[in-house]
Short mmCIF file of C-alpha atoms and ligand atoms in Angstrom, two decimals:
data_model
loop_
_atom_site.label_atom_id
_atom_site.label_comp_id
_atom_site.label_asym_id
_atom_site.label_seq_id
_atom_site.Cartn_x
_atom_site.Cartn_y
_atom_site.Cartn_z
CA MET A 1 -7.75 -34.57 35.17
CA ASP A 2 -8.96 -30.98 35.41
CA ALA A 3 -9.60 -28.54 32.55
CA SER A 4 -6.07 -27.18 32.47
CA GLN A 5 -4.57 -30.67 32.36
CA HIS A 6 -6.87 -31.69 29.50
CA THR A 7 -5.92 -28.48 27.72
CA ALA A 8 -2.22 -29.17 28.18
CA VAL A 9 -2.75 -32.57 26.52
CA GLY A 10 -4.70 -30.84 23.73
CA ASP A 11 -1.92 -28.31 23.15
CA GLU A 12 0.70 -31.02 23.04
CA ARG A 13 -1.31 -33.10 20.52
CA PHE A 14 -2.06 -29.99 18.50
CA ALA A 15 1.64 -29.13 18.26
CA ARG A 16 2.28 -32.64 16.92
CA GLY A 17 -0.45 -32.29 14.31
CA ARG A 18 -2.72 -34.93 15.96
CA LEU A 19 -5.80 -32.79 15.60
CA ASP A 20 -8.45 -35.43 16.36
CA GLU A 21 -6.82 -36.24 19.69
CA ALA A 22 -6.30 -32.55 20.44
CA MET A 23 -9.96 -31.86 19.72
CA ALA A 24 -11.05 -34.65 22.08
CA ALA A 25 -8.82 -33.26 24.85
CA TYR A 26 -10.13 -29.69 24.43
CA ARG A 27 -13.70 -30.98 24.52
CA GLN A 28 -12.99 -32.84 27.73
CA ALA A 29 -11.56 -29.62 29.18
CA LEU A 30 -14.71 -27.71 28.18
CA ALA A 31 -16.92 -30.47 29.59
CA ALA A 32 -15.05 -30.15 32.92
CA SER A 33 -15.16 -26.35 32.88
CA PRO A 34 -17.45 -24.87 30.19
CA GLY A 35 -15.90 -21.38 30.04
CA PHE A 36 -12.27 -22.54 30.10
CA ALA A 37 -10.66 -20.00 27.75
CA ALA A 38 -7.48 -21.85 26.78
CA ALA A 39 -9.45 -24.92 25.70
CA ARG A 40 -11.88 -22.75 23.72
CA VAL A 41 -8.94 -21.12 21.92
CA GLY A 42 -7.49 -24.55 21.09
CA LEU A 43 -10.81 -25.99 19.91
CA ASP A 44 -11.50 -22.93 17.74
CA ALA A 45 -8.06 -23.25 16.14
CA ILE A 46 -8.96 -26.80 15.12
CA LEU A 47 -12.45 -25.88 13.87
CA GLU A 48 -10.79 -23.13 11.83
CA ARG A 49 -8.65 -25.73 10.05
CA ALA A 50 -11.24 -28.53 9.79
CA ARG A 51 -11.78 -29.65 6.18
CA THR A 52 -13.85 -32.65 5.07
CA PRO A 53 -14.64 -33.83 1.52
CA GLN A 54 -18.35 -34.19 2.41
CA PRO A 55 -20.54 -32.33 4.90
CA ASN A 56 -19.76 -33.63 8.36
CA ALA A 57 -22.61 -33.58 10.89
CA PRO A 58 -20.49 -33.82 14.10
CA LEU A 59 -18.34 -30.95 12.86
CA VAL A 60 -21.41 -28.85 12.04
CA ALA A 61 -22.71 -29.54 15.57
CA LEU A 62 -19.40 -28.33 17.06
CA LEU A 63 -19.47 -25.20 14.90
CA LEU A 64 -23.01 -24.46 16.07
CA GLU A 65 -21.94 -24.97 19.68
CA GLY A 66 -19.13 -22.48 19.03
CA TYR A 67 -21.53 -19.92 17.56
CA ALA A 68 -23.73 -20.33 20.63
CA ASP A 69 -20.76 -19.50 22.89
CA GLU A 70 -20.16 -15.73 23.24
CA GLY A 71 -16.59 -16.54 24.25
CA ALA A 72 -15.71 -18.47 21.10
CA ASN A 73 -13.74 -16.97 18.25
CA TRP A 74 -16.35 -16.55 15.51
CA ASP A 75 -13.76 -15.27 13.07
CA ALA A 76 -11.85 -18.55 13.39
CA LEU A 77 -15.07 -20.63 13.26
CA GLY A 78 -15.96 -18.83 10.03
CA TRP A 79 -13.25 -20.65 8.08
CA GLY A 80 -14.50 -24.10 9.06
CA ALA A 81 -18.15 -23.07 8.70
CA ALA A 82 -17.59 -21.63 5.20
CA HIS A 83 -15.99 -24.90 4.17
CA GLN A 84 -18.90 -26.98 5.52
CA LEU A 85 -21.36 -24.70 3.74
CA VAL A 86 -19.51 -25.02 0.42
CA VAL A 87 -19.22 -28.82 0.49
CA GLY A 88 -22.85 -29.14 1.55
CA TRP A 89 -24.35 -26.47 -0.73
CA PRO A 90 -27.41 -28.07 -2.41
CA LYS A 91 -28.17 -27.85 -6.12
CA ALA A 92 -31.60 -26.40 -5.37
CA ALA A 93 -30.52 -23.74 -2.88
CA THR A 94 -33.88 -21.97 -2.70
CA PRO A 95 -34.40 -19.30 -0.01
CA GLU A 96 -37.03 -21.53 1.60
CA ALA A 97 -34.60 -24.46 1.82
CA MET A 98 -31.59 -22.40 2.94
CA ALA A 99 -33.62 -20.50 5.55
CA GLY A 100 -33.72 -23.80 7.46
CA ASN A 101 -29.92 -24.16 7.59
CA PRO A 102 -28.87 -23.02 11.08
CA LEU A 103 -25.14 -23.02 10.28
CA LEU A 104 -25.75 -20.67 7.34
CA LEU A 105 -27.79 -18.27 9.49
CA GLN A 106 -25.17 -18.21 12.25
CA PHE A 107 -22.31 -17.81 9.81
CA LEU A 108 -23.97 -14.91 7.98
CA ARG A 109 -24.57 -13.01 11.21
CA LYS A 110 -21.29 -13.75 12.97
CA SER A 111 -18.42 -14.40 10.56
CA LEU A 112 -17.21 -12.34 7.60
CA ASN A 113 -17.17 -14.56 4.53
CA ARG A 114 -13.68 -14.99 3.05
CA ASP A 115 -14.40 -17.76 0.55
CA ALA A 116 -14.80 -17.01 -3.17
CA THR A 117 -16.96 -20.08 -3.94
CA LEU A 118 -19.27 -19.35 -1.04
CA GLU A 119 -19.53 -15.72 -2.15
CA ARG A 120 -20.86 -16.86 -5.55
CA HIS A 121 -23.46 -19.07 -3.83
CA LEU A 122 -24.44 -16.27 -1.46
CA LEU A 123 -24.88 -13.75 -4.27
CA ALA A 124 -27.24 -16.15 -6.08
CA LEU A 125 -29.10 -16.80 -2.83
CA ARG A 126 -29.37 -13.07 -2.16
CA ALA A 127 -30.92 -12.46 -5.60
CA ALA A 128 -33.40 -15.31 -5.09
CA THR A 129 -34.24 -14.06 -1.58
CA ALA A 130 -34.92 -10.54 -2.87
CA LYS A 131 -37.37 -12.06 -5.38
CA ALA A 132 -38.99 -14.29 -2.76
CA LEU A 133 -39.64 -11.20 -0.63
CA GLN A 134 -41.70 -9.55 -3.37
CA PRO A 135 -45.17 -11.09 -3.00
CA PRO A 136 -47.15 -9.79 -0.05
CA ASP A 137 -46.57 -11.78 3.14
CA PRO A 138 -43.37 -13.68 2.29
CA PRO A 139 -42.72 -16.63 4.63
CA PRO A 140 -41.20 -15.43 7.94
CA ALA A 141 -38.28 -17.85 7.50
CA VAL A 142 -37.33 -16.11 4.24
CA ALA A 143 -37.51 -12.71 5.96
CA ALA A 144 -35.20 -14.11 8.67
CA LEU A 145 -32.78 -15.30 5.98
CA ALA A 146 -32.89 -11.83 4.41
CA GLY A 147 -32.07 -10.35 7.82
CA ALA A 148 -29.05 -12.64 8.15
CA ILE A 149 -27.81 -11.77 4.64
CA ALA A 150 -28.27 -8.08 5.50
CA GLU A 151 -26.04 -8.59 8.57
CA GLN A 152 -23.38 -10.16 6.35
CA ALA A 153 -23.69 -7.19 3.97
CA TRP A 154 -23.20 -4.84 6.92
CA LEU A 155 -20.17 -6.88 8.04
CA ASN A 156 -18.58 -6.66 4.59
CA GLU A 157 -19.55 -2.97 4.38
CA TYR A 158 -21.62 -3.52 1.23
CA ILE A 159 -18.66 -4.69 -0.84
CA TRP A 160 -20.89 -7.05 -2.86
CA PRO A 161 -22.40 -5.57 -6.06
CA ASP A 162 -25.54 -3.49 -5.64
CA ASP A 163 -28.73 -4.05 -7.64
CA PRO A 164 -30.56 -0.73 -7.94
CA ALA A 165 -33.72 -2.58 -9.03
CA VAL A 166 -34.12 -3.90 -5.46
CA PRO A 167 -35.93 -1.27 -3.38
CA ASP A 168 -34.80 -0.09 0.06
CA GLY A 169 -36.28 -1.96 3.00
CA VAL A 170 -35.89 -5.59 4.06
CA ALA A 171 -34.64 -6.62 0.61
CA GLY A 172 -32.54 -3.50 0.00
CA ALA A 173 -30.70 -3.98 3.30
CA MET A 174 -28.99 -7.02 1.71
CA PHE A 175 -27.52 -4.70 -0.95
CA ARG A 176 -26.72 -1.30 0.54
CA SER A 177 -26.80 0.74 3.72
CA GLN A 178 -30.27 2.01 4.46
CA PRO A 179 -31.41 5.63 4.83
CA GLU A 180 -32.26 5.00 8.48
CA PRO A 181 -28.88 4.75 10.31
CA ARG A 182 -28.20 1.74 12.51
CA PRO A 183 -28.21 2.46 16.27
CA GLU A 184 -24.46 1.68 16.46
CA ALA A 185 -23.74 4.41 13.91
CA VAL A 186 -25.77 6.99 15.85
CA GLU A 187 -23.96 6.07 19.06
CA GLU A 188 -20.54 6.26 17.39
CA ARG A 189 -21.22 9.75 16.02
CA ARG A 190 -22.05 10.89 19.54
CA LEU A 191 -18.93 9.27 21.02
CA ALA A 192 -16.67 10.61 18.24
CA ALA A 193 -17.67 14.19 19.00
CA GLY A 194 -16.72 13.80 22.67
CA LEU A 195 -13.23 12.29 22.26
CA PRO A 196 -10.35 14.20 23.84
CA GLU A 197 -7.71 15.44 21.42
CA LEU A 198 -3.95 15.36 21.92
CA ALA A 199 -3.22 18.12 19.37
CA PRO A 200 -4.59 19.17 15.97
CA ILE A 201 -3.33 16.98 13.11
CA THR A 202 -0.92 19.09 11.02
CA ASP A 203 1.27 16.61 9.10
CA ALA A 204 -0.01 16.40 5.49
CA VAL A 205 0.24 12.60 5.20
CA SER A 206 -1.36 12.12 8.62
CA GLN A 207 -4.23 14.32 7.43
CA SER A 208 -4.89 12.21 4.35
CA VAL A 209 -4.48 8.95 6.33
CA ALA A 210 -6.94 10.32 8.89
CA ALA A 211 -9.45 11.14 6.14
CA MET A 212 -9.17 7.60 4.80
CA TYR A 213 -9.87 5.99 8.19
CA GLU A 214 -12.64 8.46 8.99
CA ALA A 215 -14.40 7.16 5.88
CA ASN A 216 -13.45 3.50 6.41
CA PRO A 217 -12.62 2.72 10.05
CA TYR A 218 -10.47 -0.42 10.14
CA PRO A 219 -11.60 -3.08 10.80
CA ARG A 220 -15.36 -3.55 11.33
CA TRP A 221 -15.71 -6.20 14.03
CA THR A 222 -18.49 -7.43 16.27
CA HIS A 223 -17.24 -9.78 18.87
CA LEU A 224 -14.40 -10.15 21.40
CA PRO A 225 -13.40 -13.78 21.95
CA ARG A 226 -12.46 -14.90 25.44
CA LYS A 227 -8.74 -15.52 25.98
CA PRO A 228 -6.77 -16.71 29.00
CA THR A 229 -5.30 -13.87 31.07
CA LEU A 230 -1.67 -13.16 30.33
CA ASP A 231 1.20 -11.59 32.22
CA ILE A 232 2.67 -10.02 29.11
CA ARG A 233 6.04 -9.05 30.56
CA ALA A 234 6.60 -12.52 32.01
CA ARG A 235 5.63 -14.02 28.64
CA LEU A 236 8.04 -11.80 26.72
CA LEU A 237 10.85 -12.49 29.20
CA ARG A 238 10.19 -16.20 28.72
CA ASP A 239 10.19 -15.88 24.91
CA PHE A 240 13.21 -13.55 24.85
CA PRO A 241 15.38 -14.66 27.79
CA HIS A 242 18.15 -12.31 26.63
CA ALA A 243 15.89 -9.30 27.48
CA ARG A 244 16.52 -7.24 30.62
CA ALA A 245 14.17 -8.04 33.50
CA VAL A 246 12.94 -4.71 34.94
CA ASP A 247 10.13 -4.58 37.47
CA PHE A 248 7.29 -2.12 36.95
CA ALA A 249 4.61 -1.24 39.48
CA ALA A 250 1.06 -2.39 38.65
CA PRO A 251 -0.97 -1.45 36.75
CA LEU A 252 1.19 -1.66 33.64
CA ALA A 253 0.76 1.52 31.55
CA VAL A 254 0.18 0.29 27.99
CA LEU A 255 0.21 2.57 24.93
CA MET A 256 -1.45 1.47 21.71
CA PRO A 257 -0.70 3.97 18.94
CA GLY A 258 -2.76 3.45 15.78
CA ALA A 259 -5.46 1.70 17.81
CA GLY A 260 -7.93 1.50 14.91
CA THR A 261 -11.43 0.39 15.89
CA GLY A 262 -10.20 -1.03 19.17
CA GLN A 263 -10.13 -4.75 18.45
CA HIS A 264 -6.51 -5.17 19.51
CA PRO A 265 -6.63 -2.64 22.42
CA LEU A 266 -9.77 -4.23 23.88
CA SER A 267 -8.22 -7.64 23.67
CA VAL A 268 -5.13 -6.31 25.50
CA ALA A 269 -7.19 -4.43 28.11
CA SER A 270 -9.29 -7.51 28.88
CA THR A 271 -6.62 -10.23 28.83
CA TYR A 272 -3.33 -8.71 30.00
CA GLU A 273 -3.02 -8.78 33.80
CA THR A 274 -3.57 -5.39 35.53
CA VAL A 275 -3.11 -2.91 32.72
CA GLU A 276 -4.31 0.60 31.91
CA VAL A 277 -4.48 1.07 28.15
CA THR A 278 -4.18 4.36 26.27
CA ALA A 279 -5.47 3.98 22.69
CA VAL A 280 -4.39 6.74 20.28
CA ASP A 281 -5.48 7.13 16.69
CA LEU A 282 -5.91 9.76 13.97
CA SER A 283 -9.46 8.66 13.24
CA ARG A 284 -12.31 9.72 15.50
CA ALA A 285 -14.68 7.30 13.76
CA SER A 286 -12.32 4.38 14.51
CA LEU A 287 -11.85 5.34 18.15
CA ALA A 288 -15.59 5.85 18.61
CA TYR A 289 -16.17 2.34 17.31
CA GLY A 290 -13.69 1.03 19.89
CA LYS A 291 -15.26 3.10 22.64
CA ARG A 292 -18.72 1.76 21.84
CA MET A 293 -17.39 -1.80 21.94
CA ALA A 294 -15.54 -1.16 25.23
CA ALA A 295 -18.85 -0.06 26.79
CA ARG A 296 -20.59 -3.11 25.37
CA TYR A 297 -18.03 -5.43 26.96
CA GLY A 298 -17.81 -3.43 30.19
CA ILE A 299 -14.10 -2.79 29.70
CA GLY A 300 -13.20 0.29 31.73
CA ASN A 301 -9.37 0.22 31.79
CA ILE A 302 -8.95 1.94 28.44
CA THR A 303 -8.76 5.60 27.42
CA PHE A 304 -9.34 6.70 23.83
CA LEU A 305 -7.46 9.71 22.56
CA ARG A 306 -7.47 11.33 19.15
CA GLY A 307 -4.00 12.34 18.00
CA ASP A 308 -0.97 11.82 15.78
CA ILE A 309 1.86 9.50 16.84
CA LEU A 310 4.18 12.40 16.03
CA ASP A 311 2.63 14.29 18.95
CA LEU A 312 2.97 11.56 21.59
CA PRO A 313 5.64 13.54 23.55
CA LYS A 314 2.88 16.10 24.21
CA LEU A 315 1.27 13.53 26.52
CA GLY A 316 4.00 14.43 29.01
CA ARG A 317 4.19 10.91 30.42
CA VAL A 318 5.86 7.54 29.80
CA PHE A 319 4.56 4.00 29.27
CA ASP A 320 5.68 0.56 30.45
CA HIS A 321 4.62 -1.32 27.34
CA VAL A 322 3.67 -0.44 23.74
CA GLU A 323 1.93 -2.41 20.97
CA CYS A 324 1.69 -0.91 17.51
CA VAL A 325 0.65 -3.23 14.69
CA GLY A 326 0.04 -2.24 11.08
CA VAL A 327 0.55 1.47 11.63
CA LEU A 328 4.04 2.96 11.20
CA HIS A 329 4.29 1.91 7.53
CA HIS A 330 1.38 4.31 6.88
CA MET A 331 3.31 7.37 8.05
CA ALA A 332 5.28 9.72 5.78
CA ASP A 333 8.37 8.94 7.86
CA PRO A 334 7.97 5.71 9.86
CA ARG A 335 11.25 6.34 11.67
CA ALA A 336 9.94 9.67 12.98
CA GLY A 337 6.97 7.68 14.33
CA LEU A 338 9.28 5.13 15.93
CA LEU A 339 11.39 7.81 17.62
CA SER A 340 8.28 9.52 18.91
CA ILE A 341 7.07 6.23 20.43
CA ALA A 342 10.54 5.46 21.88
CA SER A 343 10.56 8.89 23.54
CA VAL A 344 7.51 7.97 25.68
CA MET A 345 8.81 4.55 26.75
CA ARG A 346 10.25 3.87 30.17
CA PRO A 347 13.71 2.18 30.15
CA GLY A 348 13.14 -1.59 30.05
CA ALA A 349 9.69 -1.24 28.42
CA PHE A 350 8.84 -3.59 25.56
CA LEU A 351 7.59 -2.50 22.14
CA ARG A 352 5.75 -4.99 19.95
CA LEU A 353 5.64 -3.85 16.33
CA GLY A 354 4.08 -5.16 13.13
CA LEU A 355 5.31 -3.86 9.76
CA TYR A 356 4.70 -4.72 6.11
CA GLY A 357 7.38 -6.75 4.32
CA GLU A 358 8.48 -6.23 0.74
CA GLY A 359 8.85 -9.97 0.07
CA GLY A 360 5.32 -10.89 1.13
CA ARG A 361 3.51 -8.05 -0.64
CA LYS A 362 4.55 -8.42 -4.28
CA ILE A 363 0.97 -9.02 -5.35
CA VAL A 364 -0.22 -5.94 -3.44
CA GLU A 365 2.42 -3.85 -5.19
CA LYS A 366 1.09 -5.10 -8.54
CA ALA A 367 -2.47 -4.36 -7.43
CA ARG A 368 -1.52 -0.80 -6.49
CA ARG A 369 0.04 -0.31 -9.94
CA ASP A 370 -3.02 -1.75 -11.74
CA ILE A 371 -5.36 0.40 -9.66
CA ALA A 372 -3.35 3.52 -10.49
CA ALA A 373 -3.15 2.62 -14.20
CA ALA A 374 -6.91 1.97 -14.43
CA ARG A 375 -7.61 5.03 -12.23
CA ILE A 376 -9.94 3.06 -9.97
CA PRO A 377 -11.08 5.41 -7.21
CA ALA A 378 -10.99 4.43 -3.53
CA THR A 379 -14.77 4.71 -3.26
CA LEU A 380 -17.23 1.90 -2.55
CA ASP A 381 -18.01 1.72 -6.28
CA GLY A 382 -14.28 1.67 -7.06
CA LEU A 383 -13.68 -1.13 -4.57
CA ARG A 384 -16.56 -3.14 -6.04
CA ASP A 385 -15.25 -2.53 -9.55
CA PHE A 386 -11.77 -3.68 -8.53
CA ARG A 387 -13.13 -6.89 -6.98
CA ARG A 388 -15.21 -7.57 -10.08
CA ARG A 389 -12.06 -7.33 -12.20
CA VAL A 390 -10.02 -9.53 -9.86
CA MET A 391 -12.67 -12.20 -9.29
CA GLY A 392 -13.98 -12.09 -12.85
CA GLY A 393 -10.52 -12.75 -14.32
CA ASP A 394 -9.99 -9.31 -15.91
CA LEU A 395 -6.96 -8.81 -13.69
CA LYS A 396 -5.76 -12.41 -13.72
CA ARG A 397 -2.38 -11.67 -12.27
CA LEU A 398 -4.14 -10.48 -9.11
CA SER A 399 -6.33 -13.56 -8.62
CA GLY A 400 -4.14 -14.59 -5.64
CA LEU A 401 -5.57 -11.65 -3.69
CA VAL A 402 -8.52 -13.82 -2.67
CA GLU A 403 -6.06 -15.66 -0.40
CA TRP A 404 -5.63 -12.50 1.66
CA GLU A 405 -7.80 -12.03 4.72
CA ASP A 406 -8.15 -8.36 3.88
CA PHE A 407 -9.81 -8.87 0.49
CA TRP A 408 -13.29 -9.35 1.92
CA SER A 409 -14.77 -6.07 3.18
CA ALA A 410 -14.59 -2.42 2.14
CA SER A 411 -12.35 -1.19 4.96
CA LEU A 412 -10.11 -4.25 4.70
CA LEU A 413 -9.73 -4.03 0.92
CA ARG A 414 -9.15 -0.29 0.97
CA ASP A 415 -6.43 -0.81 3.55
CA LEU A 416 -4.89 -3.67 1.57
CA CYS A 417 -4.75 -2.25 -1.95
CA PHE A 418 -5.89 1.40 -2.00
CA HIS A 419 -3.90 2.94 0.84
CA VAL A 420 -2.86 6.58 0.48
CA GLN A 421 0.54 5.80 2.07
CA GLU A 422 2.40 2.52 2.25
CA HIS A 423 6.03 1.65 3.03
CA ARG A 424 7.31 -1.89 2.81
CA PHE A 425 10.24 -3.14 4.83
CA THR A 426 13.13 -5.52 4.23
CA ILE A 427 15.65 -6.61 6.86
CA PRO A 428 18.22 -4.00 5.73
CA ARG A 429 15.51 -1.32 5.99
CA LEU A 430 14.55 -2.66 9.39
CA ARG A 431 18.15 -2.39 10.56
CA ALA A 432 18.39 1.23 9.40
CA PHE A 433 14.99 1.93 10.97
CA LEU A 434 16.09 0.67 14.41
CA LYS A 435 19.67 1.98 14.35
CA ASP A 436 20.33 4.55 17.11
CA SER A 437 16.64 4.55 18.08
CA GLY A 438 17.36 3.76 21.74
CA LEU A 439 15.62 0.41 21.19
CA THR A 440 17.23 -3.03 21.18
CA PHE A 441 15.85 -5.63 18.80
CA LEU A 442 14.93 -8.78 20.77
CA GLY A 443 13.53 -11.00 18.04
CA PHE A 444 10.64 -11.84 15.73
CA GLU A 445 7.27 -13.22 16.78
CA PHE A 446 6.41 -15.91 14.29
CA THR A 447 3.13 -16.93 15.83
CA ALA A 448 1.60 -13.44 15.46
CA GLY A 449 -1.27 -13.38 12.94
CA SER A 450 -0.28 -13.21 9.32
CA ALA A 451 -2.33 -11.24 6.84
CA HIS A 452 -2.65 -14.00 4.31
CA ARG A 453 -3.04 -17.70 4.54
CA ALA A 454 -0.54 -18.97 2.02
CA VAL A 455 1.93 -21.27 3.72
CA ALA A 456 5.48 -19.92 3.73
CA ASP A 457 7.97 -22.05 1.82
CA ALA A 458 10.28 -22.39 4.84
CA ASP A 459 10.20 -22.37 8.62
CA PRO A 460 12.34 -19.32 9.47
CA VAL A 461 13.15 -20.45 13.02
CA ALA A 462 14.28 -23.92 11.93
CA LEU A 463 16.33 -22.35 9.15
CA TYR A 464 18.05 -19.90 11.50
CA ARG A 465 18.75 -22.56 14.14
CA ALA A 466 20.23 -24.96 11.60
CA ARG A 467 22.43 -22.31 10.07
CA PHE A 468 23.59 -20.40 13.14
CA ARG A 469 23.93 -22.99 15.88
CA THR A 470 26.05 -20.73 18.07
CA GLU A 471 23.50 -17.88 18.16
CA PRO A 472 20.59 -19.15 20.29
CA THR A 473 18.73 -15.84 20.74
CA LEU A 474 17.61 -15.55 17.09
CA SER A 475 18.06 -11.81 17.42
CA ASP A 476 20.91 -11.05 15.04
CA LEU A 477 19.45 -9.00 12.18
CA GLU A 478 22.61 -9.39 10.07
CA ARG A 479 22.10 -13.14 10.11
CA TRP A 480 18.40 -12.76 9.32
CA GLU A 481 19.41 -10.54 6.42
CA GLN A 482 21.59 -13.32 5.08
CA LEU A 483 18.67 -15.79 5.19
CA GLU A 484 16.27 -13.33 3.60
CA ARG A 485 18.72 -12.76 0.75
CA GLU A 486 18.58 -16.48 0.02
CA LYS A 487 14.80 -16.68 0.46
CA PRO A 488 13.24 -13.31 -0.37
CA ALA A 489 9.74 -14.47 0.67
CA LEU A 490 10.92 -15.77 4.06
CA PHE A 491 8.91 -13.08 5.85
CA ALA A 492 5.33 -12.24 4.84
CA GLY A 493 5.69 -9.23 7.17
CA TYR A 494 7.66 -8.43 10.30
CA ALA A 495 6.21 -8.87 13.79
CA PHE A 496 8.92 -8.25 16.36
CA VAL A 497 9.76 -7.07 19.85
CA CYS A 498 12.21 -4.38 20.99
CA GLN A 499 13.20 -3.16 24.42
CA LYS A 500 13.89 0.43 25.43
CA ASP A 501 17.54 0.86 26.46
C1 SAM B 601 -4.38 -0.64 9.39
S1 SAM B 601 -5.04 0.21 10.73
C2 SAM B 601 -4.51 -0.83 12.05
C3 SAM B 601 -5.37 -0.71 13.26
C4 SAM B 601 -4.97 -1.62 14.43
N1 SAM B 601 -3.62 -1.36 14.88
C5 SAM B 601 -5.12 -3.06 14.05
O1 SAM B 601 -4.11 -3.76 13.93
O2 SAM B 601 -6.27 -3.49 13.85
C6 SAM B 601 -3.95 1.60 10.89
C7 SAM B 601 -4.41 2.59 11.95
O3 SAM B 601 -3.31 3.45 12.25
C8 SAM B 601 -3.78 4.77 12.37
N2 SAM B 601 -2.67 5.69 12.09
C9 SAM B 601 -1.93 5.78 10.96
N3 SAM B 601 -1.03 6.76 11.06
C10 SAM B 601 -1.16 7.28 12.31
C11 SAM B 601 -0.53 8.33 13.01
N4 SAM B 601 0.41 9.06 12.44
N5 SAM B 601 -0.93 8.60 14.27
C12 SAM B 601 -1.94 7.88 14.85
N6 SAM B 601 -2.58 6.89 14.22
C13 SAM B 601 -2.21 6.59 12.97
C14 SAM B 601 -4.90 4.86 11.36
O4 SAM B 601 -5.79 5.92 11.63
C15 SAM B 601 -5.54 3.48 11.47
O5 SAM B 601 -6.59 3.44 12.39
#
């Protein structure tokens, strides 16, 4: 069997929950063809889920192999690695002992920690490491550990508590950003100044949203995992066979409004077959981050443009495909944003959208109320204070926030709980939002990433199929509304696809 056949076996076993067999098949695929992207994706998905009651040496070896592979998904590996670190954390976790733990060093440098227990261990280790650095000539291994903790602190944007008693320098870099800027930051400032601008930002909400993302570009990321190439239109026509098949000339012109720091646009530019991507955002700092990363990965088929979605018609051109995730709910009038996007879409073009759902964000709503009541500012100190209250039990009703992927760094947490503008959708609101927009709703995408890891209490697709046997397209929003009425938490958020009429 070749790599793709082994991978097909892995995918089939994975879908049936037979993870050990799936893992063996993916490993055989990678043995046959070491860079085989689909097998890497499958193996990483298993390592992400791997949990053992005791430390497991073969699993640790696989995680280390993953961290050694530039094409692996280090974000996914981080979940499995954090678990191994927690179950194996020694009673005497001295800096000298922990400096010899290769999984810890890799994890700190490459994956953002999202585990509350591990955070407590890491904070204690950080304090001990700062102390161990004090005498002249600390052991080089301890200095290396300090360097790795400092990388983690950079990744989480210094969201952990500061200790002003620790001086700047090697030790201080584990606690706060240092007076000497990192080379990436210098490069981004240069790139930000040179970005072309669509039009000056005049909308008042857009201005305050821009200010927020200038201060905290979302998200900070370091690494682009390898993925198999994808013919996106063929995939969407396969997933939504009721869509209209319209042929577009290559390259496909892709618009990504609200591009953020480029993680999603770079993934699209490097994995979708023959595309030219236009990435638009309000925030120069975010776009500059993306532009720096595009240069690092040698991705040339992407243009970065500073501007407001409301001004897209000023581009004077149309696009064949649009992806806009986590953006329109931050506009004063999301429907105005939608209409602006629709106006630059070619007939037959697909639009993939991601929007917040009311049902899935109850805890965030409570958090926003508590933050307003306690007048916690959206500054780094405010974010740290808020986390201290949530994790320390002061705000018990918010303790479930640690289940959210966006709790764990400054830009993520600010986006999650401190946003200057947030709308939340329900199916009735979605119907009103799409009505007369010139876009036809094709269906939801249930495999798209969800912002928190709690398992939904029902499988929406199975529910719909069982209830509405005569409607095979799963695209009737009235029927979805009926299901949501019965199960208000059916959707954590809404990821869906529309087609331009
Ligand atoms: C939560 S981030 C999402 C970034 C990216 N789409 C992702 O999924 O990682 C929202 C982004 O939308 C941008 N944004 C919000 N309103 C916008 C508008 N009116 N025009 C352009 N960009 C906007 C923000 O600047 C920010 O970078």
